Amino acid sequence: MDQLKSGVDALFILLGAIMILAMHAGFAFLELGTVREKNQVNALVKILVDFSVSTIAYFFIGYSIAYGVNFWSSADVLAQKSGYELVKFFFLLTFAAAIPAIISGGIAERSKFNPQLIATFVLVGLVYPFFEGIAWNPEHPLGIQTWIKATTGEEFHDFAGSVVVHAMGGWIALPAVLLLGARRGRYRKDGAIAAHPPSNVPFLALGAWILTVGWFGFNVMSAQTIDKISGLVAMNSLMAMVGGTLAGWFVGKNDAGFSYNGPLAGLVAVCAGSDLMHPLGALVVGLVAGALFVIVFTKEQNRWKIDDVLGVWPLHGLCGVWGGIAAGIFGQKLFGGIGGVSLTAQLIGTGLGVSIALVGGFAVYGAIRATIGLRMDPEDEHAGADLSIHHVSATPGTESSW
């Protein structure tokens, strides 16, 4: 029976890893559909290569920092328990690799390719796993969760990564976007703003749909073993997705981009407390997240002139923070939740995650900008990353020289 249990658990978490791996295609198509046509190939290549660099960084460095586990044993040892520990690494890797995938959307259309790969290696190898271990490793040597519990009565709770993954990614991206500066011509000296509408709404929608479907693996399979699976997580994910969609559509005044980013906002926010909330609470969380994204993205672009191309700071950074806080509200029995969560603990853990992300983001991207540079040359940026970096456009058959 133990062997059967191990096999079922390994299959369970492997399916989750595969679903989240597919989400990276969603990241790619969401970015492809949002950026201008001259940068579409770059979006596709960047997400794939970033994932590969993330794998190397997490395998050799990051996973050991987070959990104190390495893979230097012989293959027969690694294959014990149906290789469960190996597929658990695969599962958690897909979370870690979401960090550069999130950042990619914010720095699109003007960032150099190879320096971003260096940033990916450092972030996934050092910065992200440092906070991941604090939040998710019960035996972490710093014992911060123990201190939080002693102080507030409960540990910081983040079931599927509202803060650990999404807020970290969004708040690391913010320094990168600020240090890069806006795309050339985006904000003019006379105060005018050059509109850059999505280049391909069908691909944007495809990316959002892939992410949305994969998210049910992201959330439900964060249980990590079959005996801990909960239909409550699936239902709460569904309700938050729907709430985010409706809020994005309504507050965004029927805009297609907001309508398709709405479900992503809701799903980002529900991750933390999806195992605790009542479905009605999850619906409210999604509604707030969808509205939050539209309102802040609009201000970010038009009033604050922060050229965050896909809005990754409001979508992942702010909605992730809202999710961490919301778990401490709607997870309470007072609001129909299961309980066992403290709002104070959520505030402490969320604030710590944001702080680490900001310090890490400014340190990594600041060092790269000061040494090898972050930004493409003006000529290359004008020509587009597709031709400048990859030497091919998304539709070469339509070129006049074909």
XYZ file of N, CA and C in Angstrom, residues 130-313:
552
model
N 15.132 32.217 -1.289
C 15.347 32.703 0.079
C 14.011 32.920 0.774
N 13.083 33.608 0.116
C 11.771 33.820 0.726
C 10.907 32.564 0.644
N 11.046 31.797 -0.427
C 10.295 30.548 -0.541
C 10.569 29.646 0.654
N 11.845 29.517 1.021
C 12.195 28.676 2.158
C 11.628 29.204 3.457
N 11.672 30.527 3.632
C 11.105 31.134 4.839
C 9.623 30.793 4.974
N 8.893 30.874 3.859
C 7.444 30.699 3.894
C 7.023 29.234 3.895
N 7.717 28.385 3.142
C 7.212 27.032 2.883
C 8.050 25.892 3.462
N 9.227 26.174 3.956
C 10.049 25.113 4.547
C 9.886 25.151 6.061
N 9.168 24.182 6.642
C 8.927 24.218 8.087
C 10.196 24.053 8.912
N 11.271 23.587 8.287
C 12.532 23.395 9.003
C 13.566 24.452 8.612
N 13.116 25.580 8.104
C 14.042 26.627 7.672
C 14.869 27.117 8.853
N 16.185 27.239 8.681
C 17.051 27.578 9.820
C 16.790 28.942 10.452
N 16.238 29.896 9.719
C 15.969 31.211 10.301
C 14.786 31.194 11.269
N 13.883 30.235 11.095
C 12.765 30.094 12.029
C 11.815 31.271 12.065
N 11.664 31.964 10.954
C 10.809 33.158 10.945
C 9.335 32.791 11.121
N 8.913 31.669 10.525
C 7.526 31.233 10.722
C 7.263 30.921 12.194
N 8.237 30.345 12.870
C 8.089 30.062 14.300
C 7.909 31.355 15.089
N 8.702 32.364 14.714
C 8.583 33.661 15.383
C 7.232 34.313 15.100
N 6.774 34.236 13.841
C 5.475 34.814 13.500
C 4.361 34.142 14.301
N 4.437 32.817 14.410
C 3.404 32.090 15.168
C 3.444 32.456 16.644
N 4.641 32.586 17.190
C 4.763 32.945 18.608
C 4.235 34.360 18.854
N 4.361 35.210 17.848
C 3.946 36.614 17.986
C 2.458 36.810 17.756
N 1.916 36.092 16.769
C 0.523 36.342 16.350
C -0.428 35.190 16.644
N 0.104 34.046 16.975
C -0.737 32.882 17.240
C -0.867 31.945 16.056
N -0.514 32.403 14.858
C -0.581 31.573 13.652
C 0.616 31.881 12.753
N 0.959 30.899 11.905
C 2.005 31.123 10.928
C 1.465 31.941 9.748
N 2.360 32.523 8.988
C 1.994 33.146 7.721
C 1.511 32.049 6.778
N 0.343 32.250 6.170
C -0.293 31.216 5.353
C -0.345 31.647 3.894
N 0.264 30.860 3.033
C 0.201 31.116 1.590
C 0.153 29.766 0.887
N -1.060 29.248 0.723
C -1.241 27.891 0.239
C -0.610 27.670 -1.131
N -0.841 28.580 -2.080
C -0.394 28.337 -3.451
C 0.356 29.517 -4.063
N 0.798 30.466 -3.259
C 1.755 31.420 -3.775
C 1.293 32.800 -4.176
N 0.201 33.323 -3.611
C -0.160 34.713 -3.893
C 1.015 35.642 -3.617
N 1.669 35.413 -2.487
C 2.798 36.248 -2.087
C 4.122 35.628 -2.516
N 4.304 34.344 -2.212
C 5.593 33.675 -2.463
C 5.966 33.734 -3.938
N 5.004 33.548 -4.820
C 5.286 33.548 -6.261
C 4.892 34.888 -6.904
N 3.620 35.240 -6.808
C 3.112 36.364 -7.603
C 3.562 37.722 -7.076
N 3.382 37.966 -5.791
C 3.841 39.249 -5.255
C 5.352 39.386 -5.410
N 6.079 38.309 -5.165
C 7.532 38.353 -5.358
C 7.867 38.727 -6.793
N 7.243 38.078 -7.750
C 7.514 38.362 -9.152
C 7.161 39.790 -9.525
N 5.992 40.252 -9.086
C 5.541 41.600 -9.422
C 6.377 42.685 -8.787
N 6.798 42.487 -7.534
C 7.572 43.515 -6.845
C 9.047 43.475 -7.235
N 9.548 42.347 -7.727
C 10.886 42.327 -8.329
C 10.846 43.043 -9.674
N 9.746 42.869 -10.401
C 9.611 43.485 -11.723
C 9.570 45.006 -11.645
N 8.987 45.547 -10.586
C 8.853 47.004 -10.485
C 10.201 47.721 -10.567
N 11.220 47.333 -9.788
C 12.528 47.985 -9.954
C 13.097 47.819 -11.359
N 12.890 46.652 -11.954
C 13.395 46.425 -13.312
C 12.764 47.397 -14.294
N 11.459 47.584 -14.183
C 10.744 48.502 -15.073
C 11.216 49.939 -14.856
N 11.372 50.329 -13.596
C 11.802 51.697 -13.293
C 13.227 51.963 -13.769
N 14.120 50.994 -13.573
C 15.509 51.166 -13.986
C 15.661 51.157 -15.502
N 14.811 50.416 -16.178
C 14.845 50.390 -17.644
C 14.337 51.691 -18.247
N 13.310 52.243 -17.672
C 12.661 53.408 -18.255
C 11.631 52.989 -19.288
N 10.857 53.952 -19.739
C 9.766 53.680 -20.678
C 10.297 53.369 -22.068
N 9.463 52.697 -22.857
C 9.784 52.481 -24.265
C 9.927 53.829 -24.967
N 10.829 53.911 -25.905
C 11.101 55.172 -26.601
C 9.844 55.639 -27.333
N 9.491 56.900 -27.098
C 8.322 57.468 -27.742
C 7.024 57.217 -27.015
N 7.060 56.454 -25.941
C 5.825 56.148 -25.205
C 5.258 57.415 -24.548
N 6.126 58.150 -23.855
C 5.701 59.384 -23.193
C 6.467 60.546 -23.817
N 5.758 61.463 -24.442
C 6.384 62.557 -25.178
C 6.599 63.780 -24.289
N 7.484 64.638 -24.739
C 7.824 65.818 -23.946
C 6.642 66.766 -23.766
N 5.726 66.761 -24.717
C 4.560 67.652 -24.608
C 3.458 67.078 -23.724
N 3.744 65.926 -23.101
C 2.775 65.296 -22.212
C 1.881 64.265 -22.867
N 1.963 64.181 -24.189
C 1.144 63.197 -24.902
C 1.668 61.784 -24.651
N 0.761 60.835 -24.732
C 1.111 59.426 -24.534
C 0.815 58.668 -25.826
N 1.817 57.982 -26.343
C 1.634 57.188 -27.555
C 0.951 55.871 -27.201
N -0.178 55.611 -27.800
C -0.913 54.383 -27.523
C -0.219 53.198 -28.183
N -0.065 52.119 -27.414
C 0.455 50.871 -27.956
C -0.570 49.767 -27.649
N -1.635 49.678 -28.428
C -2.662 48.670 -28.144
C -2.131 47.265 -28.396
N -2.786 46.240 -27.851
C -2.352 44.866 -28.103
C -2.260 44.589 -29.604
N -1.208 43.901 -30.005
C -1.007 43.630 -31.428
C -1.861 42.477 -31.920
N -2.264 41.581 -31.001
C -3.014 40.409 -31.424
C -3.900 39.939 -30.279
N -5.125 40.413 -30.257
C -6.041 40.071 -29.166
C -6.351 38.572 -29.112
N -6.517 37.866 -30.229
C -6.726 36.417 -30.133
C -5.594 35.676 -29.425
N -4.339 36.060 -29.692
C -3.227 35.406 -28.993
C -3.198 35.818 -27.525
N -3.517 37.070 -27.232
C -3.629 37.507 -25.838
C -4.668 36.667 -25.104
N -5.825 36.478 -25.744
C -6.897 35.678 -25.139
C -6.474 34.227 -24.978
N -5.765 33.683 -25.980
C -5.276 32.303 -25.884
C -4.346 32.155 -24.689
N -3.426 33.109 -24.525
C -2.519 33.048 -23.391
C -3.250 33.094 -22.068
N -4.268 33.966 -21.971
C -5.041 34.070 -20.735
C -5.800 32.773 -20.449
N -6.357 32.160 -21.490
C -7.077 30.901 -21.304
C -6.139 29.777 -20.850
N -4.948 29.693 -21.455
C -3.988 28.654 -21.053
C -3.597 28.841 -19.589
N -3.332 30.079 -19.209
C -2.992 30.355 -17.811
C -4.142 29.996 -16.873
N -5.357 30.368 -17.265
C -6.523 30.114 -16.417
C -6.733 28.624 -16.187
N -6.659 27.832 -17.242
C -6.856 26.382 -17.096
C -5.733 25.779 -16.264
N -4.488 26.166 -16.550
C -3.363 25.626 -15.802
C -3.388 25.990 -14.340
N -4.038 27.109 -14.023
C -4.073 27.585 -12.640
C -4.759 26.591 -11.699
N -5.632 25.768 -12.221
C -6.290 24.786 -11.348
C -5.307 23.700 -10.918
N -4.267 23.464 -11.729
C -3.164 22.624 -11.275
C -2.285 23.370 -10.296
N -2.066 24.641 -10.571
C -1.253 25.507 -9.707
C -1.821 25.515 -8.288
N -3.130 25.677 -8.177
C -3.749 25.801 -6.861
C -4.093 24.453 -6.240
N -4.875 23.653 -6.945
C -5.356 22.395 -6.359
C -4.195 21.473 -6.006
N -3.219 21.369 -6.890
C -2.141 20.413 -6.676
C -1.034 20.945 -5.792
N -1.226 22.161 -5.257
C -0.331 22.629 -4.206
C -0.512 21.814 -2.923
N -1.537 20.984 -2.875
C -1.676 20.025 -1.773
C -0.486 19.075 -1.735
N 0.081 18.761 -2.902
C 1.301 17.980 -3.110
C 1.161 16.484 -2.849
N 0.127 16.052 -2.140
C -0.166 14.625 -2.006
C -1.668 14.419 -2.181
N -2.040 13.250 -2.682
C -3.428 13.003 -3.071
C -4.370 13.032 -1.872
N -3.885 12.645 -0.684
C -4.764 12.609 0.486
C -5.124 13.999 0.997
N -4.397 15.020 0.536
C -4.663 16.386 0.996
C -5.424 17.213 -0.040
N -5.821 16.591 -1.142
C -6.546 17.324 -2.182
C -7.877 17.826 -1.627
N -8.272 19.011 -2.084
C -9.507 19.607 -1.583
C -10.290 20.228 -2.727
N -11.532 19.804 -2.857
C -12.406 20.423 -3.836
C -12.706 21.872 -3.521
N -12.519 22.258 -2.245
C -12.726 23.647 -1.856
C -11.762 24.566 -2.608
N -10.523 24.096 -2.794
C -9.529 24.896 -3.515
C -9.983 25.118 -4.955
N -10.484 24.056 -5.583
C -10.948 24.175 -6.967
C -12.135 25.131 -7.071
N -13.077 25.000 -6.148
C -14.254 25.856 -6.185
C -13.890 27.319 -5.931
N -13.015 27.540 -4.973
C -12.600 28.912 -4.685
C -11.824 29.520 -5.844
N -11.027 28.707 -6.515
C -10.308 29.196 -7.690
C -11.289 29.604 -8.779
N -12.313 28.785 -8.964
C -13.339 29.086 -9.960
C -14.059 30.390 -9.631
N -14.472 30.552 -8.389
C -15.226 31.744 -8.006
C -14.368 33.009 -8.107
N -13.109 32.925 -7.715
C -12.222 34.084 -7.823
C -11.962 34.427 -9.287
N -11.821 33.406 -10.116
C -11.634 33.628 -11.551
C -12.824 34.371 -12.136
N -14.022 33.912 -11.790
C -15.244 34.539 -12.296
C -15.375 35.969 -11.764
N -15.098 36.169 -10.487
C -15.168 37.509 -9.914
C -14.193 38.455 -10.592
N -12.964 37.994 -10.821
C -11.976 38.822 -11.494
C -12.375 39.160 -12.914
N -12.951 38.183 -13.610
C -13.401 38.413 -14.986
C -14.476 39.487 -15.035
N -15.481 39.348 -14.202
C -16.595 40.304 -14.214
C -16.135 41.706 -13.818
N -15.253 41.787 -12.822
C -14.761 43.103 -12.415
C -13.894 43.723 -13.507
N -13.026 42.908 -14.119
C -12.183 43.418 -15.194
C -12.993 43.904 -16.376
N -14.027 43.149 -16.705
C -14.912 43.526 -17.816
C -15.705 44.791 -17.491
N -16.257 44.857 -16.269
C -17.127 45.983 -15.912
C -16.327 47.262 -15.668
N -15.324 47.188 -14.814
C -14.528 48.382 -14.500
C -13.709 48.802 -15.718
N -13.302 47.830 -16.504
C -12.556 48.122 -17.722
C -13.412 48.535 -18.895
N -14.704 48.670 -18.669
C -15.649 49.165 -19.678
C -15.592 48.349 -20.973
N -15.621 47.029 -20.782
C -15.728 46.082 -21.901
C -14.446 45.980 -22.733
N -13.342 46.491 -22.199
C -12.059 46.372 -22.895
C -11.614 44.910 -22.899
N -11.180 44.413 -24.046
C -10.812 42.999 -24.174
C -9.605 42.647 -23.307
N -8.607 43.535 -23.288
C -7.421 43.266 -22.480
C -7.733 43.166 -21.008
N -8.552 44.081 -20.502
C -8.944 44.033 -19.096
C -9.829 42.820 -18.818
N -10.696 42.490 -19.746
C -11.579 41.333 -19.557
C -10.778 40.048 -19.413
N -9.689 39.929 -20.177
C -8.907 38.693 -20.137
C -7.836 38.696 -19.061
N -7.457 39.863 -18.566
C -6.547 39.903 -17.422
C -7.305 39.808 -16.106
N -8.613 40.089 -16.135
C -9.429 39.989 -14.925
C -9.377 38.629 -14.250
N -9.583 37.532 -14.997
C -9.510 36.224 -14.347
C -8.136 35.933 -13.758
N -7.088 36.430 -14.404
C -5.737 36.221 -13.882
C -5.552 36.965 -12.567
N -6.098 38.173 -12.479
C -6.030 38.936 -11.230
C -6.736 38.194 -10.101
N -7.927 37.672 -10.388
C -8.667 36.929 -9.374
C -7.938 35.686 -8.919
N -7.324 34.974 -9.864
C -6.613 33.745 -9.531
C -5.332 34.025 -8.758
N -4.636 35.110 -9.108
C -3.460 35.512 -8.334
C -3.853 35.724 -6.871
N -4.945 36.438 -6.664
C -5.335 36.825 -5.311
C -5.840 35.661 -4.466
N -6.441 34.675 -5.086
C -7.045 33.597 -4.305
C -6.050 32.519 -3.906
N -4.882 32.503 -4.520
C -3.911 31.435 -4.251
C -3.659 31.229 -2.758
N -3.405 32.316 -2.046
C -2.977 32.204 -0.649
C -4.006 31.526 0.240
N -5.269 31.930 0.105
C -6.299 31.418 1.009
C -7.297 30.492 0.357
N -6.947 29.926 -0.788
C -7.911 29.085 -1.514
C -8.291 27.823 -0.754
N -7.488 27.406 0.186
C -7.801 26.212 0.988
C -8.569 26.553 2.258
N -8.825 27.842 2.501
C -9.469 28.256 3.744
C -10.800 28.965 3.553
N -10.951 29.700 2.463
C -12.100 30.595 2.293
C -13.385 29.857 1.948
N -14.498 30.497 2.251
C -15.786 30.088 1.705
C -15.835 30.576 0.258
N -16.506 29.860 -0.651
C -16.583 30.311 -2.045
C -17.083 31.738 -2.232
N -17.987 32.190 -1.362
C -18.449 33.579 -1.469
C -17.323 34.562 -1.138
N -16.498 34.185 -0.182
C -15.337 35.001 0.128
C -14.379 35.059 -1.045
N -14.182 33.910 -1.717
C -13.310 33.861 -2.883
C -13.851 34.739 -4.011
N -15.169 34.774 -4.150
C -15.783 35.617 -5.172
C -15.478 37.093 -4.898
N -15.594 37.505 -3.643
C -15.285 38.888 -3.278
C -13.809 39.195 -3.531
N -12.949 38.263 -3.170
C -11.511 38.438 -3.399
C -11.234 38.656 -4.883
N -11.890 37.865 -5.729
C -11.711 38.005 -7.164
C -12.244 39.318 -7.698
N -13.401 39.725 -7.218
C -13.983 41.005 -7.648
C -13.052 42.176 -7.307
N -12.544 42.186 -6.099
C -11.642 43.264 -5.682
C -10.376 43.242 -6.523
N -9.832 42.050 -6.764
C -8.581 41.935 -7.527
C -8.760 42.423 -8.961
N -9.857 42.034 -9.600
C -10.108 42.473 -10.969
C -10.209 43.981 -11.084
N -10.931 44.589 -10.142
C -11.065 46.047 -10.136
C -9.737 46.715 -9.814
N -9.008 46.158 -8.857
C -7.713 46.701 -8.461
C -6.760 46.746 -9.655
N -6.737 45.667 -10.431
C -5.844 45.632 -11.586
C -6.176 46.736 -12.580
N -7.434 46.860 -12.947
C -7.824 47.849 -13.951
C -7.493 49.264 -13.477
N -7.860 49.574 -12.244
C -7.673 50.934 -11.722
C -6.191 51.291 -11.636
N -5.386 50.401 -11.061
C -3.968 50.720 -10.859
C -3.206 50.670 -12.180
N -3.530 49.723 -13.059
C -2.858 49.680 -14.358
C -3.085 50.982 -15.125
N -4.303 51.486 -15.086
C -4.619 52.728 -15.786
C -3.844 53.906 -15.204
N -3.789 53.986 -13.881
C -3.024 55.064 -13.243
C -1.529 54.906 -13.499
N -1.055 53.678 -13.421
C 0.363 53.389 -13.639
C 0.814 53.879 -15.016
N 0.004 53.591 -16.022
C 0.377 53.933 -17.389
C 0.167 55.410 -17.695
N -0.946 55.968 -17.268
C -1.342 57.308 -17.706
C -0.939 58.431 -16.762
N -1.017 58.190 -15.454
C -0.712 59.255 -14.515
C 0.719 59.169 -14.001
N 1.143 57.958 -13.621
C 2.478 57.808 -13.026
C 3.553 57.579 -14.086
N 3.112 57.292 -15.317
C 4.033 57.089 -16.447
C 5.082 56.013 -16.159
N 4.605 54.915 -15.612
C 5.430 53.717 -15.425
C 5.085 52.767 -16.563
N 6.035 52.531 -17.463
C 5.748 51.762 -18.668
C 5.914 50.263 -18.410
N 4.996 49.740 -17.639
C 4.922 48.323 -17.290
C 4.019 47.674 -18.341
N 4.627 47.079 -19.359
C 3.909 46.747 -20.592
C 2.670 45.885 -20.343
N 2.810 44.795 -19.623
C 1.681 43.910 -19.358
C 1.010 44.193 -18.011
N 1.481 45.217 -17.305
C 0.892 45.520 -16.003
C 1.194 44.463 -14.961
N 2.427 43.948 -14.940
C 2.739 42.844 -14.037
C 2.821 43.291 -12.582
N 3.137 44.573 -12.354
C 3.166 45.025 -10.959
C 1.762 45.056 -10.365
